[in-house]
Amino acid sequence: MIPQSLINLLRDAKRVAVLTGAGVSAESGVPTFRDAQTGLWAKYEPTELATPEAFKADPELVWNWYAWRRELAGKVQPNPGHVALAQMEQHVPDFALFTQNVDDLHDQAGSQNITRFHGNIFGVKCFDQHHMIDNWDQLPGTPPTCPQCGSWLRSDVVWFGEALPDGAIETAADYVRSADLVFSIGTSSLVYPAAAVPIEALNASVPVVEINPNETPITEHVSLALRGKSGEILPLIIEKVWG
Ligand code: BV8
């Protein structure tokens, strides 16, 4: 299941980069971005809700969607895939984790060098000035407002159409270009510019390993595609490489 070539490459690697997506949190019970939404959210497409336009059109709906997701994300635990990535970081001299995920499961599992491309669902800021807010009163029927500037409060995530944190993508592109090995794990590789990171590695002839139960647009281009669940494959890799 884990080719010897990968075991040798990872054992000798000095610099390893990992890109994760919602699939890494799936086995913790966090629905991925493209899983059918459940309950009252079933009729909404996440990509239609995760935008500034959706929020301006219906601040209460989008605020409540994030409140529901924050509550869900607050109840789950890291799975063996998250733990294995934290263990990999301990063994590899120079390791960087770039995640599209907005939950805190990589942090909870012990990963240290984490770059968040799409923000943090537990963070709350105001829409106009991005004042970070720790606690708020919620009157029924509308999102809470900023005590400093009075604008609506929103989740501290990167919406579609919003820029990623300054320098995050450039840092990731530079890092993977000089890596010995890059993993792309649990992502549909559909959302840019995050999806460009493994492609940058391939363009620099850096080996890329994809871990995903399904095919993605980069599957045919990667050096190795391990078809399965990250919570099962990653612990196996750690076991084979570092015993
Ligand atoms: C921007 C936070 C410009 C919110 C999210 C080209 C270049 C640049 C931009 C674009 C471009 N083309 C299109 C765009 C626009 C857009 C985009 O990419 N659209 C897509 C839909 C085509 N990109 C943007 O808008 C980005 N911003 O470009 O700004 C700019 C510049 C300057 C100034 C102003 C603007 C911002 C994108 C960020 C959007 N925010 N999240 C929130 O969470 O509510 S993205 C969202 O999708 C999540 O972060 C999620 O992580 C991400 C990607 O999805 P995945 O993580 O891959 O999850 P998904 O469900 O898709 O797939 C799960 C995978 O896991 C599947 O493959 C499945 O098979 C697998 N899986 C399932 N179980 C397991 C598993 N794998 C392993 N183990 C398992 N057990």
Coordinates of C-alpha atoms and ligand atoms in Angstrom, one line a residue:
M1 CA 0.0 0.0 0.0
I2 CA 2.9 2.4 0.8
P3 CA 5.5 2.1 -2.0
Q4 CA 9.1 1.7 -0.7
S5 CA 10.1 4.6 -2.9
L6 CA 7.9 6.9 -0.8
I7 CA 9.2 5.4 2.4
N8 CA 12.8 6.0 1.4
L9 CA 12.1 9.5 0.1
L10 CA 10.3 10.6 3.2
R11 CA 12.9 9.0 5.5
D12 CA 15.7 11.0 3.8
A13 CA 13.7 14.2 3.3
K14 CA 15.0 17.4 4.8
R15 CA 12.1 19.7 3.8
V16 CA 8.5 18.5 3.5
A17 CA 5.4 20.6 2.8
V18 CA 1.8 19.4 3.2
L19 CA -1.3 21.1 1.8
T20 CA -4.6 19.9 3.5
G21 CA -8.2 20.4 2.6
A22 CA -11.5 19.6 4.2
G23 CA -11.1 15.9 3.5
V24 CA -8.5 15.7 6.4
S25 CA -11.2 16.7 8.8
A26 CA -13.9 14.4 7.3
E27 CA -13.1 11.5 9.6
S28 CA -13.5 13.8 12.6
G29 CA -17.1 14.3 11.5
V30 CA -16.7 17.8 9.9
P31 CA -18.6 17.7 6.6
T32 CA -16.3 18.6 3.7
F33 CA -17.1 21.7 1.7
R34 CA -18.7 19.7 -1.0
D35 CA -20.5 17.2 1.2
A36 CA -24.2 17.6 1.0
Q37 CA -25.1 20.2 3.6
T38 CA -27.4 18.8 6.3
G39 CA -30.6 20.0 7.9
L40 CA -31.8 23.5 7.3
W41 CA -28.6 24.2 5.3
A42 CA -29.3 21.5 2.8
K43 CA -30.8 23.9 0.2
Y44 CA -27.7 26.2 0.2
E45 CA -24.5 25.7 -1.8
P46 CA -21.5 26.6 0.5
T47 CA -19.9 28.5 -2.4
E48 CA -23.0 30.7 -2.5
L49 CA -23.0 31.4 1.2
A50 CA -19.2 32.0 1.7
T51 CA -19.1 35.3 -0.1
P52 CA -19.3 39.0 0.9
E53 CA -22.2 39.4 -1.5
A54 CA -24.2 36.7 0.3
F55 CA -23.4 38.3 3.7
K56 CA -24.5 41.8 2.5
A57 CA -27.7 40.3 1.0
D58 CA -28.6 38.4 4.2
P59 CA -26.2 39.0 7.1
E60 CA -28.4 37.0 9.5
L61 CA -28.5 33.9 7.3
V62 CA -24.7 33.9 6.7
W63 CA -23.9 34.7 10.4
N64 CA -26.2 31.8 11.5
W65 CA -24.6 29.4 9.0
Y66 CA -21.1 30.2 10.5
A67 CA -22.5 30.0 14.1
W68 CA -23.8 26.5 13.2
R69 CA -20.5 25.4 11.7
R70 CA -18.5 26.9 14.6
E71 CA -20.6 24.9 17.0
L72 CA -20.1 21.7 14.9
A73 CA -16.3 22.3 14.7
G74 CA -16.1 23.0 18.4
K75 CA -17.5 19.5 19.2
V76 CA -15.1 17.3 17.1
Q77 CA -11.6 15.9 17.8
P78 CA -8.6 15.5 15.7
N79 CA -8.5 12.1 13.8
P80 CA -5.4 9.9 13.3
G81 CA -4.7 11.8 10.1
H82 CA -4.2 15.1 12.0
V83 CA -2.1 13.3 14.6
A84 CA 0.1 11.6 12.0
L85 CA 0.9 15.0 10.4
A86 CA 1.9 16.4 13.8
Q87 CA 4.2 13.3 14.2
M88 CA 5.7 13.8 10.7
E89 CA 6.6 17.4 11.7
Q90 CA 8.5 16.1 14.7
H91 CA 10.6 13.7 12.5
V92 CA 11.3 16.0 9.5
P93 CA 14.0 18.7 10.0
D94 CA 12.1 21.4 8.0
F95 CA 8.3 20.9 7.8
A96 CA 5.5 23.3 6.8
L97 CA 1.7 22.6 6.9
F98 CA -0.5 24.8 4.6
T99 CA -4.2 24.3 5.3
Q100 CA -7.4 25.4 3.6
N101 CA -9.3 24.3 6.6
V102 CA -10.9 26.8 9.0
D103 CA -11.2 24.4 11.9
D104 CA -8.6 24.1 14.7
L105 CA -8.0 20.3 14.4
H106 CA -4.4 20.6 13.2
D107 CA -3.6 22.9 16.1
Q108 CA -5.3 20.5 18.6
A109 CA -3.3 17.5 17.1
G110 CA -0.1 19.4 17.9
S111 CA 1.0 20.7 14.4
Q112 CA 3.2 23.7 14.9
N113 CA 4.2 25.3 11.6
I114 CA 0.7 25.9 10.2
T115 CA -0.2 28.5 7.6
R116 CA -3.9 29.1 7.3
F117 CA -4.9 30.0 3.7
H118 CA -8.6 30.5 4.4
G119 CA -8.8 31.8 8.0
N120 CA -10.2 30.5 11.2
I121 CA -13.9 29.8 11.8
F122 CA -13.5 30.5 15.5
G123 CA -12.3 34.0 14.8
V124 CA -15.0 36.8 14.6
K125 CA -14.3 40.3 13.2
C126 CA -16.4 43.2 12.0
F127 CA -17.2 43.5 8.3
D128 CA -16.1 47.1 7.8
Q129 CA -12.9 47.5 9.8
H130 CA -11.9 43.8 10.6
H131 CA -11.8 44.6 14.3
M132 CA -11.3 41.2 16.0
I133 CA -14.1 40.7 18.6
D134 CA -13.9 38.1 21.4
N135 CA -17.5 38.4 22.8
W136 CA -20.7 39.9 21.6
D137 CA -24.4 40.1 22.4
Q138 CA -26.7 38.6 19.8
L139 CA -30.1 40.1 19.4
P140 CA -32.5 37.7 17.7
G141 CA -32.9 38.3 13.9
T142 CA -29.6 40.1 13.1
P143 CA -25.9 39.5 13.4
P144 CA -24.2 41.2 16.3
T145 CA -22.5 44.6 15.6
C146 CA -19.0 45.8 16.3
P147 CA -18.6 47.7 19.6
Q148 CA -15.9 49.9 18.0
C149 CA -17.5 50.8 14.6
G150 CA -21.0 49.4 14.7
S151 CA -20.7 47.3 11.5
W152 CA -22.0 43.7 11.3
L153 CA -19.8 41.0 12.8
R154 CA -18.7 38.1 10.5
S155 CA -16.5 35.0 10.6
D156 CA -12.8 35.5 10.3
V157 CA -12.6 33.3 7.2
V158 CA -11.5 34.1 3.6
W159 CA -14.7 34.2 1.5
F160 CA -14.8 33.6 -2.3
G161 CA -13.7 36.8 -4.0
E162 CA -11.6 37.8 -1.0
A163 CA -7.8 37.8 -0.9
L164 CA -5.9 35.2 1.1
P165 CA -3.7 36.5 4.0
D166 CA -0.8 38.7 2.6
G167 CA 2.1 36.6 1.4
A168 CA 0.6 33.3 2.3
I169 CA 0.5 31.9 -1.2
E170 CA 3.9 33.4 -2.2
T171 CA 5.5 31.9 1.0
A172 CA 4.0 28.5 0.2
A173 CA 5.1 28.6 -3.5
D174 CA 8.6 29.5 -2.5
Y175 CA 8.7 26.8 0.2
V176 CA 7.4 23.9 -2.0
R177 CA 9.8 24.8 -4.9
S178 CA 12.7 23.9 -2.7
A179 CA 11.1 21.0 -0.8
D180 CA 12.2 17.4 -1.1
L181 CA 8.6 16.1 -1.0
V182 CA 5.1 17.7 -1.1
F183 CA 1.8 16.1 0.0
S184 CA -1.7 17.2 -1.2
I185 CA -4.2 15.6 1.2
G186 CA -7.9 15.7 1.4
T187 CA -8.5 18.5 -1.1
S188 CA -10.6 18.6 -4.3
S189 CA -7.9 20.8 -5.8
L190 CA -10.6 23.1 -7.1
V191 CA -10.2 26.2 -5.1
Y192 CA -7.5 28.7 -6.2
P193 CA -5.0 30.0 -5.5
A194 CA -4.5 27.3 -2.8
A195 CA -4.8 24.5 -5.5
A196 CA -1.8 26.1 -7.3
V197 CA 0.6 25.1 -4.6
P198 CA 1.1 21.5 -5.5
I199 CA 1.3 22.5 -9.2
E200 CA 4.2 24.9 -8.3
A201 CA 6.0 22.0 -6.8
L202 CA 5.5 19.8 -9.8
N203 CA 6.7 22.6 -12.1
A204 CA 9.9 22.7 -10.0
S205 CA 10.2 18.9 -10.4
V206 CA 9.5 18.4 -6.7
P207 CA 7.7 15.0 -6.1
V208 CA 4.0 15.4 -5.1
V209 CA 2.0 12.7 -3.3
E210 CA -1.8 13.0 -3.3
I211 CA -3.9 11.3 -0.6
N212 CA -7.6 11.2 -1.5
P213 CA -10.3 8.5 -1.8
N214 CA -11.3 10.2 -5.1
E215 CA -9.7 11.6 -8.2
T216 CA -9.0 15.3 -8.5
P217 CA -7.8 17.5 -11.3
I218 CA -4.2 17.0 -10.3
T219 CA -4.3 13.2 -9.8
E220 CA -3.0 12.5 -13.3
H221 CA -0.1 14.9 -12.8
V222 CA 1.2 13.9 -9.3
S223 CA 4.1 11.6 -8.7
L224 CA 2.0 9.2 -6.6
A225 CA -1.7 9.1 -5.9
L226 CA -2.6 7.1 -2.8
R227 CA -6.3 6.3 -3.1
G228 CA -7.8 6.2 0.4
K229 CA -8.6 8.0 3.6
S230 CA -6.0 10.3 5.2
G231 CA -6.9 9.0 8.6
E232 CA -5.9 5.5 7.5
I233 CA -3.0 6.2 5.1
L234 CA -1.1 8.8 7.1
P235 CA -0.6 6.6 10.3
L236 CA 0.5 3.8 8.0
I237 CA 3.2 6.1 6.4
I238 CA 4.4 7.2 9.9
E239 CA 4.6 3.5 11.0
K240 CA 6.5 2.4 7.8
V241 CA 9.0 5.3 7.8
W242 CA 9.7 5.9 11.5
G243 CA 8.4 2.7 13.1
Ligands
BV8_1 C1 -9.2 34.9 -4.5 C2 -13.3 29.6 3.8 C3 -8.6 37.0 -5.5 C4 -14.8 30.0 3.9 C5 -13.0 28.9 1.5 C6 -7.9 31.4 -10.1 C7 -7.0 32.2 -9.3 C8 -7.5 32.9 -8.2 C9 -8.8 32.8 -7.9 C10 -9.7 32.1 -8.6 C11 -9.3 31.4 -9.7 N1 -10.3 30.7 -10.2 C12 -11.4 31.0 -9.5 C13 -11.1 31.8 -8.5 C14 -12.0 32.3 -7.5 C15 -12.1 31.4 -6.3 C16 -12.2 30.0 -6.6 O1 -11.2 29.3 -6.5 N2 -13.3 29.5 -6.9 C17 -13.5 28.1 -7.1 C18 -14.9 27.6 -6.6 C19 -13.4 27.8 -8.6 N3 -11.1 31.7 -5.3 C20 -11.2 32.7 -4.5 O2 -12.2 33.5 -4.5 C21 -10.1 32.9 -3.5 N4 -9.8 34.3 -3.4 O3 -8.8 34.3 -5.4 O4 -9.1 36.2 -4.3 C22 -8.4 38.3 -4.9 C23 -7.1 38.8 -5.0 C24 -6.9 40.1 -4.5 C25 -8.0 40.9 -4.0 C26 -9.2 40.3 -4.0 C27 -9.5 39.1 -4.4 C28 -10.6 32.6 -2.0 C29 -10.9 31.2 -1.9 C30 -11.2 30.8 -0.4 C31 -12.6 30.5 -0.3 N5 -12.9 30.1 1.1 N6 -13.1 28.6 2.8 C32 -15.6 28.9 4.6 O5 -15.0 27.8 5.0 O6 -16.8 29.1 4.7 S1 -12.7 27.7 0.4 C33 -13.4 26.2 0.9 O7 -13.2 25.3 -0.1 C34 -12.8 25.6 2.2 O8 -11.7 26.3 2.7 C35 -12.3 24.3 1.6 O9 -11.2 23.8 2.3 C36 -12.0 24.7 0.2 C37 -11.6 23.8 -0.8 O10 -12.3 22.7 -0.7 P1 -11.6 21.4 -0.1 O11 -10.8 21.8 1.2 O12 -10.8 20.8 -1.2 O13 -12.8 20.6 0.3 P2 -13.8 19.9 -0.7 O14 -15.0 19.6 0.1 O15 -13.8 20.7 -1.9 O16 -13.0 18.5 -1.0 C38 -12.8 17.6 0.0 C39 -11.8 16.6 -0.6 O17 -11.5 15.7 0.4 C40 -12.5 15.8 -1.7 O18 -11.6 15.7 -2.8 C41 -12.7 14.4 -1.1 O19 -12.6 13.4 -2.1 C42 -11.6 14.4 -0.1 N7 -11.9 13.5 1.1 C43 -13.1 13.2 1.6 N8 -12.9 12.3 2.7 C44 -11.6 12.2 2.8 C45 -10.9 12.9 1.8 N9 -9.6 12.9 1.6 C46 -8.9 12.2 2.5 N10 -9.4 11.5 3.5 C47 -10.7 11.4 3.7 N11 -11.3 10.7 4.7

